[in-house]
Tab-separated table of C-alpha atoms in Angstrom:
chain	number	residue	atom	x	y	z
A	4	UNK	CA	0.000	0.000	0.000
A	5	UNK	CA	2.832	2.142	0.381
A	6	UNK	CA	3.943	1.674	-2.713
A	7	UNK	CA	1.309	2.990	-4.440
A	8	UNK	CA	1.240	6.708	-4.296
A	9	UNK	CA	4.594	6.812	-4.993
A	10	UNK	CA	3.699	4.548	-8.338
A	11	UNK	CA	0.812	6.735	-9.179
A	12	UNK	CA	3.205	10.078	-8.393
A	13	UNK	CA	5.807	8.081	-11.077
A	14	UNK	CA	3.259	7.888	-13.472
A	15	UNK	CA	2.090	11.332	-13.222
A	16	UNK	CA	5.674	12.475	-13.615
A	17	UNK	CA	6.378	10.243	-16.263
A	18	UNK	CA	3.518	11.588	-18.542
A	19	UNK	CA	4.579	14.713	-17.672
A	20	UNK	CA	7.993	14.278	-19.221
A	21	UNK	CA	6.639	12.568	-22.126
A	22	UNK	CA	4.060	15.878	-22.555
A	23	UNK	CA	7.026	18.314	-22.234
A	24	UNK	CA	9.302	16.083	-24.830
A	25	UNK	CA	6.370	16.754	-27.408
A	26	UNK	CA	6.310	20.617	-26.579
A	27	UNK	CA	9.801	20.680	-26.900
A	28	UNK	CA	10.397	19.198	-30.085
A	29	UNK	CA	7.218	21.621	-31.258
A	30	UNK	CA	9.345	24.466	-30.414
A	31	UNK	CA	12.550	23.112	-31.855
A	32	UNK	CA	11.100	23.455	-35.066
A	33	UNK	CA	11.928	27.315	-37.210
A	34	UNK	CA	9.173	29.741	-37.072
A	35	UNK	CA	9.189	29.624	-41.175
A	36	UNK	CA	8.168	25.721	-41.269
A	37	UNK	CA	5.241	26.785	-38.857
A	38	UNK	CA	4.297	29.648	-41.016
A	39	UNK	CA	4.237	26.982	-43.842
A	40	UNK	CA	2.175	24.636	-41.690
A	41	UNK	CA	-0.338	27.701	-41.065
A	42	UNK	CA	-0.758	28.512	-44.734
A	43	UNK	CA	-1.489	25.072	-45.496
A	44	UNK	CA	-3.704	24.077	-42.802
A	45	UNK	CA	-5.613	27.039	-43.947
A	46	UNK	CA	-5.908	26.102	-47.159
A	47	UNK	CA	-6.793	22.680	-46.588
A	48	UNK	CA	-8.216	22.338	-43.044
A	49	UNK	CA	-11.788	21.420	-42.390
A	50	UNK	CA	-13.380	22.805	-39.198
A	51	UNK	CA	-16.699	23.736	-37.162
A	52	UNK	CA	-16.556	26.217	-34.307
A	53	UNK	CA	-17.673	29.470	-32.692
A	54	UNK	CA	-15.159	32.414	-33.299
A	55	UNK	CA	-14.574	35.647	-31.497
A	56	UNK	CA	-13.681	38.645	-33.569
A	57	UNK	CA	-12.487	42.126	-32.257
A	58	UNK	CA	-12.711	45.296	-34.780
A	59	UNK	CA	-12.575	48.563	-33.789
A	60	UNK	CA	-13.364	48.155	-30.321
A	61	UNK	CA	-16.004	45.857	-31.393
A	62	UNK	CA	-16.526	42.347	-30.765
A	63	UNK	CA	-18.774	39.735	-31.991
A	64	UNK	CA	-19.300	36.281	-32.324
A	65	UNK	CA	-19.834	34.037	-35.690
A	66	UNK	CA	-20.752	30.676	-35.674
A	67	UNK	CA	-18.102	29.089	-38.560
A	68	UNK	CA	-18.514	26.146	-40.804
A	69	UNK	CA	-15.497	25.624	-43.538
A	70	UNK	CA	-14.269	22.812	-45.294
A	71	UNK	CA	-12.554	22.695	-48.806
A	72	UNK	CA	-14.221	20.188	-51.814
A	73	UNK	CA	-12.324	19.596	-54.660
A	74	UNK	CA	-10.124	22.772	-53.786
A	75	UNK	CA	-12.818	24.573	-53.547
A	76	UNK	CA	-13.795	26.355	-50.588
A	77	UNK	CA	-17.466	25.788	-48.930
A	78	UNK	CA	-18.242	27.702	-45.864
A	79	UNK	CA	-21.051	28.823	-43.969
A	80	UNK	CA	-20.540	32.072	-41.312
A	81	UNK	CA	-23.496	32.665	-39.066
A	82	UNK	CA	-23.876	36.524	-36.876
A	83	UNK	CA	-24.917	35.071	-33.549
A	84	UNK	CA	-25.820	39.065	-32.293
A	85	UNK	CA	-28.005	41.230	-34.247
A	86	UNK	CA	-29.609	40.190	-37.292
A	87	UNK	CA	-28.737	36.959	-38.170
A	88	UNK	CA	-26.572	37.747	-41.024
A	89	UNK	CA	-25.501	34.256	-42.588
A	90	UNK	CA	-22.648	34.157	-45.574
A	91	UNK	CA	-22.416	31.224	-47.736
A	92	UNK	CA	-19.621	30.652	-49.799
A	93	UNK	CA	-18.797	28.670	-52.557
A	94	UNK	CA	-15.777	28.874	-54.296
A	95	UNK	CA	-15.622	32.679	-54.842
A	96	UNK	CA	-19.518	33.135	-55.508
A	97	UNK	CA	-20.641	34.358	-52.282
A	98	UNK	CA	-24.476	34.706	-50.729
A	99	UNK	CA	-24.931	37.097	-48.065
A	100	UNK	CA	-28.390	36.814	-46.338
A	101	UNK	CA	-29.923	39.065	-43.992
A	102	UNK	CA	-33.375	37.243	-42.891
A	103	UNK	CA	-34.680	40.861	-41.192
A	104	UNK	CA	-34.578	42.411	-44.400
A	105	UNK	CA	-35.530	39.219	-46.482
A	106	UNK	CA	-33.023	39.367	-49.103
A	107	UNK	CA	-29.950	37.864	-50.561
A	108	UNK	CA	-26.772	39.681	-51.757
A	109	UNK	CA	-24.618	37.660	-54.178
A	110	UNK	CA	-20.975	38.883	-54.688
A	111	UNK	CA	-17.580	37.703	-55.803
A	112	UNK	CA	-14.659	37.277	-53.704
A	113	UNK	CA	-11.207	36.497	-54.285
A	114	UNK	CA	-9.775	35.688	-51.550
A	115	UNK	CA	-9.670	31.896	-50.351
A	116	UNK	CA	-10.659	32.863	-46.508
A	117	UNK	CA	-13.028	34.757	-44.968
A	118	UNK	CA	-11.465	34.618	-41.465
A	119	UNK	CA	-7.475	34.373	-42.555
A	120	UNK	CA	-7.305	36.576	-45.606
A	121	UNK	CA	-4.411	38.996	-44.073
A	122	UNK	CA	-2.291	36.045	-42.789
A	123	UNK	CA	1.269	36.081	-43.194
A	124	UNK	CA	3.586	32.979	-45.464
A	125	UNK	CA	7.259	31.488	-44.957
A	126	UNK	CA	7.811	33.590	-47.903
A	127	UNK	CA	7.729	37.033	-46.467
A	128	UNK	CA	11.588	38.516	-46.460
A	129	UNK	CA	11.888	38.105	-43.208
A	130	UNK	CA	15.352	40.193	-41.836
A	131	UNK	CA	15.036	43.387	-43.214
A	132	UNK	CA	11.538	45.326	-41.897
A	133	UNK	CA	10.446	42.089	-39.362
A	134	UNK	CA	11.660	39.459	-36.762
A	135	UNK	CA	9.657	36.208	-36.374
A	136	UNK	CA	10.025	34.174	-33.306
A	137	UNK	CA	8.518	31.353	-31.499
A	138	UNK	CA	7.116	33.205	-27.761
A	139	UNK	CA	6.043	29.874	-25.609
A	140	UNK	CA	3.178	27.489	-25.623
A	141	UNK	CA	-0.066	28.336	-24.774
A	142	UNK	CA	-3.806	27.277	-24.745
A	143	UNK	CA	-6.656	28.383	-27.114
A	144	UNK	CA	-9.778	26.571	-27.374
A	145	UNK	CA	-8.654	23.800	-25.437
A	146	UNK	CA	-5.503	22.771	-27.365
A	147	UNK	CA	-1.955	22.968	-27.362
A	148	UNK	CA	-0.804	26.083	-29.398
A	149	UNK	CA	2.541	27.464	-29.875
A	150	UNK	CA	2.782	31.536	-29.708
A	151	UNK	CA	4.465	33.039	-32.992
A	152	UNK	CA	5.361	36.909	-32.794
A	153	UNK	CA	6.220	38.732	-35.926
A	154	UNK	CA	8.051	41.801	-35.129
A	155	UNK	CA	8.337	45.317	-37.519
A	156	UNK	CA	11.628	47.260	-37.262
A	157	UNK	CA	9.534	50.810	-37.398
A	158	UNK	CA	6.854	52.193	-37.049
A	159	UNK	CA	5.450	52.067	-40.627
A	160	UNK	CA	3.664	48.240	-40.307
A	161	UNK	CA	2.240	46.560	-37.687
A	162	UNK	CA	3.225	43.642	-35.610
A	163	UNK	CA	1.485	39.866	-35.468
A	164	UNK	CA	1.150	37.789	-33.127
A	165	UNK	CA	-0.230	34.093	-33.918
A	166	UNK	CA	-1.694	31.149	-31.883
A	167	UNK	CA	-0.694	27.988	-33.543
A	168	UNK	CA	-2.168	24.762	-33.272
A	169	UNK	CA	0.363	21.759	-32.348
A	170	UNK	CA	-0.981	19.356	-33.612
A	171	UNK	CA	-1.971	20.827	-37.284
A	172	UNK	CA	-0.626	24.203	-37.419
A	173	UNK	CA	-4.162	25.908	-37.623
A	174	UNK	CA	-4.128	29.527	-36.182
A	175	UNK	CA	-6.720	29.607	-33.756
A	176	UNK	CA	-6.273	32.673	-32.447
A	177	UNK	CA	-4.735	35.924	-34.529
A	178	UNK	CA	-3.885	39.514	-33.395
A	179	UNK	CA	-3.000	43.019	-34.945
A	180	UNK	CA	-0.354	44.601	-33.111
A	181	UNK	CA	0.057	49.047	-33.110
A	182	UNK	CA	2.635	50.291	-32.533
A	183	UNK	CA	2.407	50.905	-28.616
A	184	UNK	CA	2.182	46.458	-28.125
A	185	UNK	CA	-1.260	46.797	-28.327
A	186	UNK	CA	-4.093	44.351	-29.952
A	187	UNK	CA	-6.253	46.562	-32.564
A	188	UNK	CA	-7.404	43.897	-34.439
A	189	UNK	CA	-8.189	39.651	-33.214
A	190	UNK	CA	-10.152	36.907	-34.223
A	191	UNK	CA	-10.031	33.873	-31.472
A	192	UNK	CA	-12.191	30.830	-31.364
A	193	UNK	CA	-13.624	29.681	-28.446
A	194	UNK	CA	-14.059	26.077	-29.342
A	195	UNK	CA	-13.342	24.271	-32.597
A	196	UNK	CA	-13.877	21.380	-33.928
A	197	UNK	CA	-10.907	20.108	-36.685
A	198	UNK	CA	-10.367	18.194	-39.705
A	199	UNK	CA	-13.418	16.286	-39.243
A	200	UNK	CA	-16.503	15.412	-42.325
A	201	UNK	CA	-18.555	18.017	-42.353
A	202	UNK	CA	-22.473	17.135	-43.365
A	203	UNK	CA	-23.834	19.211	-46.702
A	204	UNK	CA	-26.730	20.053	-44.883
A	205	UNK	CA	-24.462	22.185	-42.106
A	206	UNK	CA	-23.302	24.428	-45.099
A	207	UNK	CA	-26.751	25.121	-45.990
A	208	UNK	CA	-28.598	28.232	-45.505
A	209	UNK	CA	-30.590	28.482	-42.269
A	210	UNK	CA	-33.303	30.389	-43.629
A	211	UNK	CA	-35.758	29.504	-46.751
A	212	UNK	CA	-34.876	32.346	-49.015
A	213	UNK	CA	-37.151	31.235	-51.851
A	214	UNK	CA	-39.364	34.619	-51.281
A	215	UNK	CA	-36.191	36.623	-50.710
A	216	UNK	CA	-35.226	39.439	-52.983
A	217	UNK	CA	-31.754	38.868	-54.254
A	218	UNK	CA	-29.448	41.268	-55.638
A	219	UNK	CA	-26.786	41.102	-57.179
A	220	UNK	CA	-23.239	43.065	-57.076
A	221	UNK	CA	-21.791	43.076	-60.205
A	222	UNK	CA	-18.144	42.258	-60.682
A	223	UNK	CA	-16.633	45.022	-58.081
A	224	UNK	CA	-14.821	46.725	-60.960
A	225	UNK	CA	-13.161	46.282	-64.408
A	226	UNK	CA	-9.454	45.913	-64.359
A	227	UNK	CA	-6.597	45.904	-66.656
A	228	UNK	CA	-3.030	46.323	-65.941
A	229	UNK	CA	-1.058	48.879	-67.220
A	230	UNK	CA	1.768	51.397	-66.795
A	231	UNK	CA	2.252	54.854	-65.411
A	232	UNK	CA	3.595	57.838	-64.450
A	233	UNK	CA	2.994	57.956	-60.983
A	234	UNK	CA	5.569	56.941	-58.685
A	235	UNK	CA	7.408	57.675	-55.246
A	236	UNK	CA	10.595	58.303	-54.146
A	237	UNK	CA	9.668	58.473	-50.219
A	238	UNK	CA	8.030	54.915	-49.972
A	239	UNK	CA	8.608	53.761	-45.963
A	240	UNK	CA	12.040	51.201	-46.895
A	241	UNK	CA	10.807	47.944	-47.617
A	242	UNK	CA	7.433	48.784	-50.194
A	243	UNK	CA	7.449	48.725	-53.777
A	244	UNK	CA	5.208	48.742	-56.655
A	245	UNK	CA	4.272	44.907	-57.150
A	246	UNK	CA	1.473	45.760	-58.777
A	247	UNK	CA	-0.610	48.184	-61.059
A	248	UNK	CA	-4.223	48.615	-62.778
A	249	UNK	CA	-6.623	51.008	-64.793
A	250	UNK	CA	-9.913	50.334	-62.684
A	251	UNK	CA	-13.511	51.311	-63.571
A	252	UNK	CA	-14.706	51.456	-60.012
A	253	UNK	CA	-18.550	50.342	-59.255
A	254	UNK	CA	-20.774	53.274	-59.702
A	255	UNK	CA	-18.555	55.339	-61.751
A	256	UNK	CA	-17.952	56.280	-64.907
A	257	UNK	CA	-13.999	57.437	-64.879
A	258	UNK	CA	-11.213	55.368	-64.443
A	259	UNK	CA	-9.086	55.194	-61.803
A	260	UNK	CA	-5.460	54.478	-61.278
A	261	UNK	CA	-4.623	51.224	-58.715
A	262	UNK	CA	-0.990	50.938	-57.650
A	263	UNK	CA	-0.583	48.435	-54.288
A	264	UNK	CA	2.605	48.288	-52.425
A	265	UNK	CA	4.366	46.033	-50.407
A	266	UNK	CA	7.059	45.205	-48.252
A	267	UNK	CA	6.018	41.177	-48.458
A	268	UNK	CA	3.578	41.369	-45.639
A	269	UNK	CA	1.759	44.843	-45.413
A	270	UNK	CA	-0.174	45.936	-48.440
A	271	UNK	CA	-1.046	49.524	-49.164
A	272	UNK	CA	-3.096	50.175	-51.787
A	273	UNK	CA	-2.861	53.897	-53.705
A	274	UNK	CA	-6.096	55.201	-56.190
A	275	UNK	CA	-5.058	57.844	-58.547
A	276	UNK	CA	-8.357	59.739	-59.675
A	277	UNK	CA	-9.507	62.939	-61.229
A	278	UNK	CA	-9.900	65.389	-58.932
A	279	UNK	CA	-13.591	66.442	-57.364
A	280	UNK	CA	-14.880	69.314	-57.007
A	281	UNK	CA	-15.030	68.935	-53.320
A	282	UNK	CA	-11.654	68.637	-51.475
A	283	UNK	CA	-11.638	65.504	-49.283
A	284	UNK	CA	-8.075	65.809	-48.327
A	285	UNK	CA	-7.256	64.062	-44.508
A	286	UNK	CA	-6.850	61.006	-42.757
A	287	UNK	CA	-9.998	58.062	-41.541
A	288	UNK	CA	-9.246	55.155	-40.064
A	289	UNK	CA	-11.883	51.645	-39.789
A	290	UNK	CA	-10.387	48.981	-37.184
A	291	UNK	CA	-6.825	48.284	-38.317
A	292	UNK	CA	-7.021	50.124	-41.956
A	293	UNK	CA	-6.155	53.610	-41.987
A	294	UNK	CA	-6.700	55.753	-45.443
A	295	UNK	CA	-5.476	59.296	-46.264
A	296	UNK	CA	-6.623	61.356	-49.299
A	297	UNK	CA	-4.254	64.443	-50.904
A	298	UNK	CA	-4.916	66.666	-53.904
A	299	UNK	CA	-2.344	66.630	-56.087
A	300	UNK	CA	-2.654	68.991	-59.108
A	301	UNK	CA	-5.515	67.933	-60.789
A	302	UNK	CA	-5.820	64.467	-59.213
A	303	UNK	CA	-6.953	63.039	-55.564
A	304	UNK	CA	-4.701	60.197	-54.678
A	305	UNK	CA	-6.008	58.114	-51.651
A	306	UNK	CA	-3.865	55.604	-49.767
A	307	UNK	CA	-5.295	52.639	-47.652
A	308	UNK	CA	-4.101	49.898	-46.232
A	309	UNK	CA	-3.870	47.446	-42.837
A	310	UNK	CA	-0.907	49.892	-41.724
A	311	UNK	CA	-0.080	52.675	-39.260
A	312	UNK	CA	-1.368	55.768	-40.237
A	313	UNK	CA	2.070	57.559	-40.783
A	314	UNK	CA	2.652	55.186	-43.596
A	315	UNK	CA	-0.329	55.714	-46.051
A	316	UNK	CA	0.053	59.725	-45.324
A	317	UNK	CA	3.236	59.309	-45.911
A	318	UNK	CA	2.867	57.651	-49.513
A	319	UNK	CA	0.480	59.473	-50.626
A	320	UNK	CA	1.678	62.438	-49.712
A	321	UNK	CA	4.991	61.407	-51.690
A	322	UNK	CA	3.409	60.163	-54.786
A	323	UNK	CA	4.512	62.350	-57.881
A	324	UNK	CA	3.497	62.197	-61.658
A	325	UNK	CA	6.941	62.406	-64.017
């Protein structure tokens, strides 16, 4: 009989060694093969669960269904506060229902998450505007995660910090860092359920929307790439040009000029347009997106992007035609 706590307290330790001999060869592994683990358990992971997001100051809860057929992406996101809104998505064909106002909006997206869209790859240059590093293990959800923090050298990007699951690499929980350390920006689930069949009938809309009105949203915009004139010679170091377009933006008739920047992880995206009558010169800022808006000569050019707003007043402010 005397034996026997001192078994049990063996056993206890013994699990316990085992436990931390999994953690630690977790954490032995490079922060870039995790960030490759993330991006493809995103792409490929199929999961059920209740997420927290925080915008803004604002937080709210969705009810998330997501799994990927085929490679293509099926996904139900239910508002469990306010109206109900339900999205459906199907590839890029997406339904938005709002059951108050009995009607469907059907719109095209691009990007292959609704959640994850902003997330960070291995193939950022990593060295020269950020740091990545593993922090310590942690719990989210009820599993083992393993804390990633992606640093910025300045003040012109923000910071990332990123809960990843051990066992799969999924990020379950995903924050926005200012510049002062702080969160502006998170999306956290509170339980989840992964990489198990989901049923057709739990990507389904919850709501019979066979008397709905449905609209539909037209392509966004026209695009074509071209070149141009406009450049800057004050972009914050690490952004460049990576990309640029002759737009006819939704609901207007003239086109508009789309250059987007980037320093690999942070976007900023610059609109070159005639100028309005009205001035609208200044600064606005949504969640973690900050805009600015300057006249130059006979054209507004508005920068926007998920950056500080020093950096999109400062490259727009910069922008010159030669």
């Amino acid at each position: 009989m005397s034996m026997r706590p001192y078994s049990v307290l063996s056993g206890l330790i013994a699990a316990c060694g085992l436990l931390f001999s999994v953690n630690a060869s977790a954490a032995n592994e490079q922060p870039f093969d995790w960030l490759a683990r993330m991006g493809a358990a995103v792409q490929s992971t199929s999961y059920e669960g209740t997420v927290i997001r925080i915008q803004g100051g604002e937080a709210e809860a969705l009810k998330v269904v997501h799994t990927v057929k085929d490679g293509v992406v099926w996904e139900k996101v239910v508002a469990q506060e306010g109206n109900g809104l339900e999205i459906i998505r199907v590839g890029n064909e997406v339904h938005c229902i709002l059951p108050d106002r009995k009607s469907v909006l059907v719109e095209e997206w691009d990007d292959q998450s609704t959640l994850f869209s902003t997330l960070p790859s291995s193939d950022i240059r990593f060295g020269n505007e950020y740091d990545v590093a593993i922090v310590r293990e942690d719990r989210v959800a009820g599993r083992e995660t393993l804390l990633l923090a992606i640093r910025p050298h300045d003040g012109y990007r923000y910071g990332h910090r990123l809960w990843l699951d051990t066992e799969t690499g999924f990020p379950l929980q995903t924050q926005l860092i200012d510049e002062a350390g702080s969160a502006i920006e998170q999306v956290k689930f509170a339980d989840i359920r992964l990489n198990h069949d989901i049923a057709p009938s739990a990507l389904a809309p919850s709501y019979s929307t066979e008397h709905f009105t449905w609209l539909r949203q037209s392509g966004g915009h026209a695009t074509s790439a071209i070149e141009t004139n406009w450049s800057s010679d004050e972009l914050p170091a690490g952004f460049e040009a990576v990309s640029t377009h002759e737009e006819s933006m939704q609901g207007g008739e003239q086109m508009v000029t789309h250059i987007l920047f980037s320093d690999g992880l942070a976007n900023v995206s610059v609109f070159v347009a005639p100028a309005h009558a009205k001035n609208v010169e200044g600064a606005a800022r949504v969640g973690g997106s900050n805009s600015y808006t300057t006249r130059q000569g006979n054209h507004d050019v508005t920068a926007i992007g998920g950056v500080p707003a020093i950096t999109v007043r400062q490259i727009a402010t910069s922008m010159q035609l030669r």
